Short mmCIF file of N, CA and C in Angstrom, two decimals:
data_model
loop_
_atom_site.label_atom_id
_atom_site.label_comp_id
_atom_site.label_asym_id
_atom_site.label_seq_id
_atom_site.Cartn_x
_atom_site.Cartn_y
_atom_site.Cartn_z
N UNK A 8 11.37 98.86 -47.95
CA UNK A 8 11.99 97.76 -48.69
C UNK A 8 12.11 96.51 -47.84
N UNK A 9 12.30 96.81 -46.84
CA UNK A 9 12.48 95.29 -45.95
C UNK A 9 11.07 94.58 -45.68
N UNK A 10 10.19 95.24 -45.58
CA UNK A 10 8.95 94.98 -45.74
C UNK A 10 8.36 94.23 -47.04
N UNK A 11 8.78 94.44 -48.01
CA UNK A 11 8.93 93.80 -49.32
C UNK A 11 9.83 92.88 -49.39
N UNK A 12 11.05 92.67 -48.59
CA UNK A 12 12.11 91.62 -48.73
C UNK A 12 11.02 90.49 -48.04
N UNK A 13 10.83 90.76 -46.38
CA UNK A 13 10.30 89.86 -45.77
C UNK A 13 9.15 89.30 -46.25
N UNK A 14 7.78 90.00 -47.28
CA UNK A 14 6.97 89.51 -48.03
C UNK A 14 7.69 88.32 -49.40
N UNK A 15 8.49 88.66 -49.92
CA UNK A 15 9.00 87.91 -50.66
C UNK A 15 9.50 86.77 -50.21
N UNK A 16 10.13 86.85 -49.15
CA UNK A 16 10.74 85.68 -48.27
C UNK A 16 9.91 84.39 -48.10
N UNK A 17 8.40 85.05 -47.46
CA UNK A 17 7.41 84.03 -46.97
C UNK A 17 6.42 83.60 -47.82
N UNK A 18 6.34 84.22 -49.08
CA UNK A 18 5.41 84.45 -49.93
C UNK A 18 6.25 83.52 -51.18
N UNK A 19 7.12 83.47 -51.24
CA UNK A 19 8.07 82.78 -52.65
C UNK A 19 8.95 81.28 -52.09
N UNK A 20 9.70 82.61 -51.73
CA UNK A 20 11.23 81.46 -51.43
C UNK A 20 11.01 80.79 -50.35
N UNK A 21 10.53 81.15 -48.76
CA UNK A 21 10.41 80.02 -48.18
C UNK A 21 9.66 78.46 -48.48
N UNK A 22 8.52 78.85 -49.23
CA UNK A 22 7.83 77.61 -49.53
C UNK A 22 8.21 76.83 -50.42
N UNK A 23 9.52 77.41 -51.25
CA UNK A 23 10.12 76.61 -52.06
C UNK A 23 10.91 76.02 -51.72
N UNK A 24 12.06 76.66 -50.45
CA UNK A 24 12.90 75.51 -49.79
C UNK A 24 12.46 74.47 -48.73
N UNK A 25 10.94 75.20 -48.12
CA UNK A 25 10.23 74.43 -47.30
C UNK A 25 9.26 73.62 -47.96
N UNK A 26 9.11 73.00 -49.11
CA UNK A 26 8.06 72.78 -49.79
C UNK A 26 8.39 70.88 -49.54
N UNK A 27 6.89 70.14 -49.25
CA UNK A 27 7.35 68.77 -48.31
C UNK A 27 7.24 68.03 -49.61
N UNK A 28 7.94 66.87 -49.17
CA UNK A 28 8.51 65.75 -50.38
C UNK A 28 7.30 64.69 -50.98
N UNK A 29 6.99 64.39 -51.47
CA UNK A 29 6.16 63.63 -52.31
C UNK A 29 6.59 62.27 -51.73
N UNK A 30 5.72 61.66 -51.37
CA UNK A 30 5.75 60.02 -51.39
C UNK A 30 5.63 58.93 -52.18
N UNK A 31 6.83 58.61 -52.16
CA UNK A 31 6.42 56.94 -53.13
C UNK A 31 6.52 55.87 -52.32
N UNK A 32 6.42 54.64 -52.80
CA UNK A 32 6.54 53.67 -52.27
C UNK A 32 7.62 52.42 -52.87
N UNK A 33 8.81 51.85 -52.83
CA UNK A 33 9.17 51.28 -53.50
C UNK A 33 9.46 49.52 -53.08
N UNK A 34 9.71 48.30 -53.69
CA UNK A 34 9.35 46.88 -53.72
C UNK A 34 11.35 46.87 -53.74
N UNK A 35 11.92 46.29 -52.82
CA UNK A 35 12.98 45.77 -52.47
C UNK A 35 13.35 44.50 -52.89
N UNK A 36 12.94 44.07 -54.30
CA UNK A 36 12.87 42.78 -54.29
C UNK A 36 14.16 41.70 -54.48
N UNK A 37 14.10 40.76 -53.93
CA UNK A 37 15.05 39.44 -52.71
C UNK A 37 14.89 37.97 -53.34
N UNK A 38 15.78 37.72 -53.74
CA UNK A 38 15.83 36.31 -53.73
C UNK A 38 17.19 35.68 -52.98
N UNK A 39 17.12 34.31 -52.54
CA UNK A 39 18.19 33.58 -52.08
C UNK A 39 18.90 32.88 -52.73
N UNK A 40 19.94 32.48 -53.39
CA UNK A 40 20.61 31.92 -53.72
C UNK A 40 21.74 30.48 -53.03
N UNK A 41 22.83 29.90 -53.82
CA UNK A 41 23.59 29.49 -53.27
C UNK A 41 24.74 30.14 -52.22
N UNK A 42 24.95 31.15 -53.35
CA UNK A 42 25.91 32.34 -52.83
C UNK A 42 25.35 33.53 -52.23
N UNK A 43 24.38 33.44 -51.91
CA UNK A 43 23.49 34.66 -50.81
C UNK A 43 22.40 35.19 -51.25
N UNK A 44 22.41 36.43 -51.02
CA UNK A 44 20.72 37.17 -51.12
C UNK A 44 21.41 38.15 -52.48
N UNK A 45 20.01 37.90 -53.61
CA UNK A 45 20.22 38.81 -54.77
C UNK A 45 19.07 39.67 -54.90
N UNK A 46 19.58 41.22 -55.76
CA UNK A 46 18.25 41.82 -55.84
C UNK A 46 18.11 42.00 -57.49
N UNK A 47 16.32 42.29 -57.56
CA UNK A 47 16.06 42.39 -58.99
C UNK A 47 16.40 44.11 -59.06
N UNK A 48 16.81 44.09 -60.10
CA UNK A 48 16.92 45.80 -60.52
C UNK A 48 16.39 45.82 -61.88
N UNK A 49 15.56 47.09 -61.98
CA UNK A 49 15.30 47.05 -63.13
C UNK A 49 15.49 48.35 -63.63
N UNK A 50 15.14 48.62 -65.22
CA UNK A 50 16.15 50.23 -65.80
C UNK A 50 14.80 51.11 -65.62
N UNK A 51 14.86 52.31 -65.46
CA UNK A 51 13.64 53.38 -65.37
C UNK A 51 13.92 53.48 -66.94
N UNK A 52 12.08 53.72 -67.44
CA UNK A 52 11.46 54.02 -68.50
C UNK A 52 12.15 55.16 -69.26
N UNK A 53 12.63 56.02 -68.64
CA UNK A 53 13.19 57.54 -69.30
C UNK A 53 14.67 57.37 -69.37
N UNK A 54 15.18 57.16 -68.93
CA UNK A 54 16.87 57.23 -68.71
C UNK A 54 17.72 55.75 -68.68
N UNK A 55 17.07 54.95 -68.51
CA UNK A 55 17.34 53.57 -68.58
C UNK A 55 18.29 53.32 -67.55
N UNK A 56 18.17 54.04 -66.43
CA UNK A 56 19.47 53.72 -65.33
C UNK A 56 18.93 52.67 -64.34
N UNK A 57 19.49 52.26 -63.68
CA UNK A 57 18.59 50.79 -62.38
C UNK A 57 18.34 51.56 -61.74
N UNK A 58 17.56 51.07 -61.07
CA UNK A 58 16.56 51.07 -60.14
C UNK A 58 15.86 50.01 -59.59
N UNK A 59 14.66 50.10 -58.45
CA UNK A 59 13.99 49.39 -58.30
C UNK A 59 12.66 49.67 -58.30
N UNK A 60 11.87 48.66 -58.21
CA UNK A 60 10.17 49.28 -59.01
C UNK A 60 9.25 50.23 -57.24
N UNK A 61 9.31 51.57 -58.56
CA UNK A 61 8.50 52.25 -57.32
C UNK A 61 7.41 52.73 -58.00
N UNK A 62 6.78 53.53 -56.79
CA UNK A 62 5.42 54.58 -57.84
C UNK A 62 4.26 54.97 -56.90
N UNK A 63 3.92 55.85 -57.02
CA UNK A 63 3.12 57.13 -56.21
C UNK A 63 2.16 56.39 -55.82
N UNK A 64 1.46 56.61 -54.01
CA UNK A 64 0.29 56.00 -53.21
C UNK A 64 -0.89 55.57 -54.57
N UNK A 65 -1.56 54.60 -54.01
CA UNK A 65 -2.17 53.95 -55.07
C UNK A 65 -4.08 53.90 -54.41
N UNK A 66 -5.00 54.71 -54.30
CA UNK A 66 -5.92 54.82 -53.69
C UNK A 66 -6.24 53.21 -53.31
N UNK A 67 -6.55 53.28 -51.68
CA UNK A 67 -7.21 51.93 -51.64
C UNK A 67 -5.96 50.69 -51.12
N UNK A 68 -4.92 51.42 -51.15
CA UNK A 68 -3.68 49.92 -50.81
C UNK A 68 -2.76 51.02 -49.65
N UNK A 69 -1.81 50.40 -49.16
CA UNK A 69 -1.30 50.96 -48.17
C UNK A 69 -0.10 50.78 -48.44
N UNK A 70 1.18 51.50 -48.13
CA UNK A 70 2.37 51.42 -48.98
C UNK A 70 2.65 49.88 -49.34
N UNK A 71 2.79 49.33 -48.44
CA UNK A 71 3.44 47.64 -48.67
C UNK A 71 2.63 47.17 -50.06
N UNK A 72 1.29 47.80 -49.65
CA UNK A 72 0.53 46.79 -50.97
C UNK A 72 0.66 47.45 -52.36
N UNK A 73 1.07 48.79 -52.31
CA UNK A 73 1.64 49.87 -53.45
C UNK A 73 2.24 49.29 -53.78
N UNK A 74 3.85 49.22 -52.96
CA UNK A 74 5.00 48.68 -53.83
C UNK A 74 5.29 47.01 -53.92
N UNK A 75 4.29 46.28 -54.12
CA UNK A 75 3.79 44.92 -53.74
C UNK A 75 3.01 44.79 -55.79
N UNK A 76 2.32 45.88 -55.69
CA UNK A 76 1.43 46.24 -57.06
C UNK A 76 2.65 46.66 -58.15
N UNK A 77 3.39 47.79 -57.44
CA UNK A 77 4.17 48.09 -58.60
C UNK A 77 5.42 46.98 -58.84
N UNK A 78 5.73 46.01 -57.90
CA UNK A 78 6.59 44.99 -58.43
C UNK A 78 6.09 44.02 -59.49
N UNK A 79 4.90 44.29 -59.73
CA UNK A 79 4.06 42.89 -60.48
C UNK A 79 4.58 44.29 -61.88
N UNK A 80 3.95 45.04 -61.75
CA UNK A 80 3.47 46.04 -63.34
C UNK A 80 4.84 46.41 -63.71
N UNK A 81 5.51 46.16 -63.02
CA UNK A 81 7.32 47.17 -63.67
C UNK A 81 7.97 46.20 -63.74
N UNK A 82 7.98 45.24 -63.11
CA UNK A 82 9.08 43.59 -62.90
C UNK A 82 8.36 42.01 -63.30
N UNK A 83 7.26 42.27 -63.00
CA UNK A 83 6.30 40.87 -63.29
C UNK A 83 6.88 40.00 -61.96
N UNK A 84 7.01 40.83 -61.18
CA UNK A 84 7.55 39.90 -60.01
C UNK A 84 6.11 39.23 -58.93
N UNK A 85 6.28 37.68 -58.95
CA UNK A 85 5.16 37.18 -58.24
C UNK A 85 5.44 36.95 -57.04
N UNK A 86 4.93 37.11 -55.49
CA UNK A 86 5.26 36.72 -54.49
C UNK A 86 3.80 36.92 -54.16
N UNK A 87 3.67 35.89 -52.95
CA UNK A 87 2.32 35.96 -52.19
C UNK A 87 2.19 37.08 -51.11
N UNK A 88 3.22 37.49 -50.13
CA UNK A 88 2.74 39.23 -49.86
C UNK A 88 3.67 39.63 -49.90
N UNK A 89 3.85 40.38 -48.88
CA UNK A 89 5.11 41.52 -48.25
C UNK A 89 5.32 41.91 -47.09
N UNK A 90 6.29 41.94 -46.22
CA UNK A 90 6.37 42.32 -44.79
C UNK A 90 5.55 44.08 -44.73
N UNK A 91 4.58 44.13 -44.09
CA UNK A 91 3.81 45.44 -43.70
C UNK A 91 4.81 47.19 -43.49
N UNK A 92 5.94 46.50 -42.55
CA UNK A 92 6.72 47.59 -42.03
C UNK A 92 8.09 47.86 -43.54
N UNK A 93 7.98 48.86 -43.84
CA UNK A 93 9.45 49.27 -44.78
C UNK A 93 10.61 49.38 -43.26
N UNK A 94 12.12 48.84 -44.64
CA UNK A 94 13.10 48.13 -44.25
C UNK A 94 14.06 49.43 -44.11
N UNK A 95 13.54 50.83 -44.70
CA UNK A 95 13.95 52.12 -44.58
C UNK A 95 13.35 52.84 -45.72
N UNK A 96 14.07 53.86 -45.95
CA UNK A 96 13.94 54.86 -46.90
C UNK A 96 14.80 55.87 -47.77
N UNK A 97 14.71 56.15 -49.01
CA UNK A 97 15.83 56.83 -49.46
C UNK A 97 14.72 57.96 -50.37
N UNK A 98 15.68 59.77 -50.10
CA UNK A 98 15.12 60.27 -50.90
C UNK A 98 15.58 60.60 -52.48
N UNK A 99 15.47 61.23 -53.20
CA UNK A 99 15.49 61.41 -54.57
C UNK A 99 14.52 62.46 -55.29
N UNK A 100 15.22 63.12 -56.25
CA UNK A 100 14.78 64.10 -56.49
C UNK A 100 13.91 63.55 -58.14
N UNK A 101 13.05 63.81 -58.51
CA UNK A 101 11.97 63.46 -59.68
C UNK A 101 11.98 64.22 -60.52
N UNK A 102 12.85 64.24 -61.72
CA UNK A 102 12.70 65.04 -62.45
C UNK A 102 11.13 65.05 -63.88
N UNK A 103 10.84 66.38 -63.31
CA UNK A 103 9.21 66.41 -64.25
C UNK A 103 9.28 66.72 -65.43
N UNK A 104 8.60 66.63 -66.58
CA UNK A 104 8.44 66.39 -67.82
C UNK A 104 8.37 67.97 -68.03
N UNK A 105 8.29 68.30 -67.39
CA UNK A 105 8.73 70.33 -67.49
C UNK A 105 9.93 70.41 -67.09
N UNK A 106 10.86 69.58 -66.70
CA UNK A 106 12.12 69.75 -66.58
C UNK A 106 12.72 70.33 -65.15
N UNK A 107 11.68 70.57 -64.07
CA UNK A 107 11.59 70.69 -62.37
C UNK A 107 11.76 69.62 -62.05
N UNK A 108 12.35 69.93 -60.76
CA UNK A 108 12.61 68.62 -60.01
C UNK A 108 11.47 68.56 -58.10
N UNK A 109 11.10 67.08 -58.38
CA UNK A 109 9.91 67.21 -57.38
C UNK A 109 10.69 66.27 -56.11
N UNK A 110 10.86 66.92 -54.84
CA UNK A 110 11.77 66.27 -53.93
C UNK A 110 10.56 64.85 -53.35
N UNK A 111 11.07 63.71 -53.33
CA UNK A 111 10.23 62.51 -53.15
C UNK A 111 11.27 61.68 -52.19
N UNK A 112 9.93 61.26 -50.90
CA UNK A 112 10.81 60.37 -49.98
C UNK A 112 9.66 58.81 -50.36
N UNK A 113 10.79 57.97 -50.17
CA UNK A 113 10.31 56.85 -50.99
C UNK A 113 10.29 55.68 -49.77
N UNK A 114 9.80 55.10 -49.18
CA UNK A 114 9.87 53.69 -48.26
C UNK A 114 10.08 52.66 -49.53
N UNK A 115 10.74 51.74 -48.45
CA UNK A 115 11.51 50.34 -49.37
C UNK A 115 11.22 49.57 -48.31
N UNK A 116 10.10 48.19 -49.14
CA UNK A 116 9.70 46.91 -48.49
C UNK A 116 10.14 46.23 -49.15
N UNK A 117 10.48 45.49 -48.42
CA UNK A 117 11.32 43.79 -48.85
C UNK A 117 10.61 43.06 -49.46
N UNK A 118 10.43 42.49 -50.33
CA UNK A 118 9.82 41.53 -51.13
C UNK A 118 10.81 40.02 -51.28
N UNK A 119 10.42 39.40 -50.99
CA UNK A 119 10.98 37.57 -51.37
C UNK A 119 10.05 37.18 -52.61
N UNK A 120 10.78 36.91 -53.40
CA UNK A 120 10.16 37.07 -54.72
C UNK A 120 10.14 35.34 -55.30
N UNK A 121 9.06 34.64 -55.47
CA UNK A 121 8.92 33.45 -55.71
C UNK A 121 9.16 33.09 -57.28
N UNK A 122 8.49 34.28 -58.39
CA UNK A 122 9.15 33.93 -59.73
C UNK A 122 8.76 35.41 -60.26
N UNK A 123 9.42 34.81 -61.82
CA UNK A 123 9.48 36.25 -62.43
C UNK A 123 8.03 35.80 -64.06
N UNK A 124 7.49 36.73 -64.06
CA UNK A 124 6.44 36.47 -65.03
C UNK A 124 7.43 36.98 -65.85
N UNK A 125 6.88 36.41 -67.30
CA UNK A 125 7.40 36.75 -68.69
C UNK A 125 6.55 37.71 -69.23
N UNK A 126 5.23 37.99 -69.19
CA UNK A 126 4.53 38.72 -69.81
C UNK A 126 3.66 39.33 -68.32
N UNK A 127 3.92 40.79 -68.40
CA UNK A 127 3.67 41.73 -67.77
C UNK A 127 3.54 43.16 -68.12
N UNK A 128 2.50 44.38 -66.80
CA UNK A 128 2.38 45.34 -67.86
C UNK A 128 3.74 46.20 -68.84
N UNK A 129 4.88 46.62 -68.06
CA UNK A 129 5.98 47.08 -68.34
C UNK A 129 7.13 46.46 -69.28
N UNK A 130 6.69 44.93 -69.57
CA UNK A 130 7.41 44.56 -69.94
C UNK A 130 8.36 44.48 -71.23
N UNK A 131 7.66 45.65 -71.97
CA UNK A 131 8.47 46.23 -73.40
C UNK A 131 9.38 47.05 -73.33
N UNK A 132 9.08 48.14 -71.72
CA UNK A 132 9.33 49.19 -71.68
C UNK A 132 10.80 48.81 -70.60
N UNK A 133 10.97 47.95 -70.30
CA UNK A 133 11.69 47.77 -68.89
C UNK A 133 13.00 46.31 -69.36
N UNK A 134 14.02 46.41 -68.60
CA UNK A 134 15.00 45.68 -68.81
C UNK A 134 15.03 44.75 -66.83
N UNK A 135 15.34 43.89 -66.98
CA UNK A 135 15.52 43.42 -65.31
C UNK A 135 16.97 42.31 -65.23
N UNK A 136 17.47 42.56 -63.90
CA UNK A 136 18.42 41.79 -63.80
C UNK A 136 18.53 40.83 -62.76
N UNK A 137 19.13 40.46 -62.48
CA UNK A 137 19.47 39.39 -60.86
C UNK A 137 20.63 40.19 -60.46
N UNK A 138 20.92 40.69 -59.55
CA UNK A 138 22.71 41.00 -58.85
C UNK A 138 22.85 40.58 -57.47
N UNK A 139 23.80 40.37 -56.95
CA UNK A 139 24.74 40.74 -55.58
C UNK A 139 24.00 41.78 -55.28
N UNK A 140 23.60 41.88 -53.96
CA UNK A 140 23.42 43.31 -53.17
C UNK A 140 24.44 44.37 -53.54
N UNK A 141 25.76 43.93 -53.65
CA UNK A 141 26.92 45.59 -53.54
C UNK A 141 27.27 45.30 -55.27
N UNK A 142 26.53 44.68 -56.21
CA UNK A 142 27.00 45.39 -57.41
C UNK A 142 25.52 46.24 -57.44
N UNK A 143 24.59 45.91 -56.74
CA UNK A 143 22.93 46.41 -56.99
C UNK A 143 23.20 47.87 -56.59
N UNK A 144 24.20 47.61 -55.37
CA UNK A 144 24.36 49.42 -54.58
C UNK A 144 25.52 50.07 -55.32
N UNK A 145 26.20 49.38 -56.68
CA UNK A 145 26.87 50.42 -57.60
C UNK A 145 26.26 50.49 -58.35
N UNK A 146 25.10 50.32 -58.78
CA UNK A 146 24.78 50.51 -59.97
C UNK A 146 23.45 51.65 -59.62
N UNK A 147 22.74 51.87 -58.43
CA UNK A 147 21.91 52.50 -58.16
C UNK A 147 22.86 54.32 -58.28
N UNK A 148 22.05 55.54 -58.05
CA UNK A 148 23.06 56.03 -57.77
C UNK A 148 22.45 56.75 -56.49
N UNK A 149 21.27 56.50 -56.13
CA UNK A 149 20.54 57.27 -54.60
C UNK A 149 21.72 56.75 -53.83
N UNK A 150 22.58 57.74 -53.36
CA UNK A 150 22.96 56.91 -51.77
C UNK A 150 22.19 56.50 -50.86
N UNK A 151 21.15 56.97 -50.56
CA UNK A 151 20.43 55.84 -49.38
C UNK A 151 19.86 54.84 -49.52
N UNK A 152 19.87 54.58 -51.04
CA UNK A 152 19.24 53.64 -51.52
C UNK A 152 20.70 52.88 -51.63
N UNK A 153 21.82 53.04 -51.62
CA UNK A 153 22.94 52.22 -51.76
C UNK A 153 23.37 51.28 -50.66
N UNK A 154 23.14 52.72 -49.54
CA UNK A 154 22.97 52.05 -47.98
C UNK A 154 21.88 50.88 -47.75
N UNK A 155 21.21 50.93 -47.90
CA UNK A 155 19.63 49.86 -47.77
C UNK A 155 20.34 48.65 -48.79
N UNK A 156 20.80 48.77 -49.79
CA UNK A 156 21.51 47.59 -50.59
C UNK A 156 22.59 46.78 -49.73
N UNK A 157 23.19 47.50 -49.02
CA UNK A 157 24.32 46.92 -48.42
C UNK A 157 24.37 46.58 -47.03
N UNK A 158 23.10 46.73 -46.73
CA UNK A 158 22.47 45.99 -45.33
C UNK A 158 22.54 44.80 -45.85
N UNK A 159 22.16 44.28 -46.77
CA UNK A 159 21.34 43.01 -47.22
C UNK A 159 22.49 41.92 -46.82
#
């Protein structure tokens, strides 16, 4: 029997608690104001909660230019680039359309965002706001993504 425990162990359950996180990439996006630095948040497609625009390696671009792409298609956000290096990272768990959850570590690049397009791909599907950094980090609910808000 222990022979069968330890097969089960390495064969099932370890690779499920050891099983590595999925990468996204996500767009931090920044504007300046009178009264300081604001971020865009926008609602996810399924649940309508804020967020900010992310989405899985994109063949051919390198994270910055991922979440550089997905700020245009989820936000219509225009800026000419993006700083190369992410400003950190927060993880989060992905819940799948089978109702599993897929563990995902996400990098967050800063974006300075020059304007907001009106017509974009997401833009039926998606709500966007302007906030304060610390109403942006109550309204998120990733804590590390709350932390990275309240650097700002």
């Amino acid at each position: 029997m222990t022979k069968w425990l330890l097969n089960i162990w390495e064969e099932v359950a370890r690779p499920i608690f050891l099983r590595p996180k999925r990468v996204q990439f996500a767009a931090l996006c920044t504007r300046e104001t009178e009264t300081g630095p604001e971020v865009l948040l926008i609602t996810s497609r399924d649940t309508g909660r804020w967020i900010i625009p992310k989405g899985w390696p994109i063949d051919g671009k390198d994270g910055a230019e991922t979440a550089l792409q997905e700020a245009w298609e989820e936000a219509g956000v225009r800026a000419p680039g993006i700083a190369k290096e992410p400003i950190g990272c927060f993880t989060y768990d992905k819940v799948l359309d089978d109702g599993s959850a897929l563990p995902v570590l996400t990098s967050v690049y800063r974006i300075e965002v020059q304007g907001l397009a009106d017509c974009f791909p997401e833009a039926d599907e998606r709500k966007r706001v302007w906030v304060a950094p610390a109403i942006a980090a109550e309204r998120v609910t990733e804590p590390e993504l709350r932390d990275i808000l309240l650097q700002l």
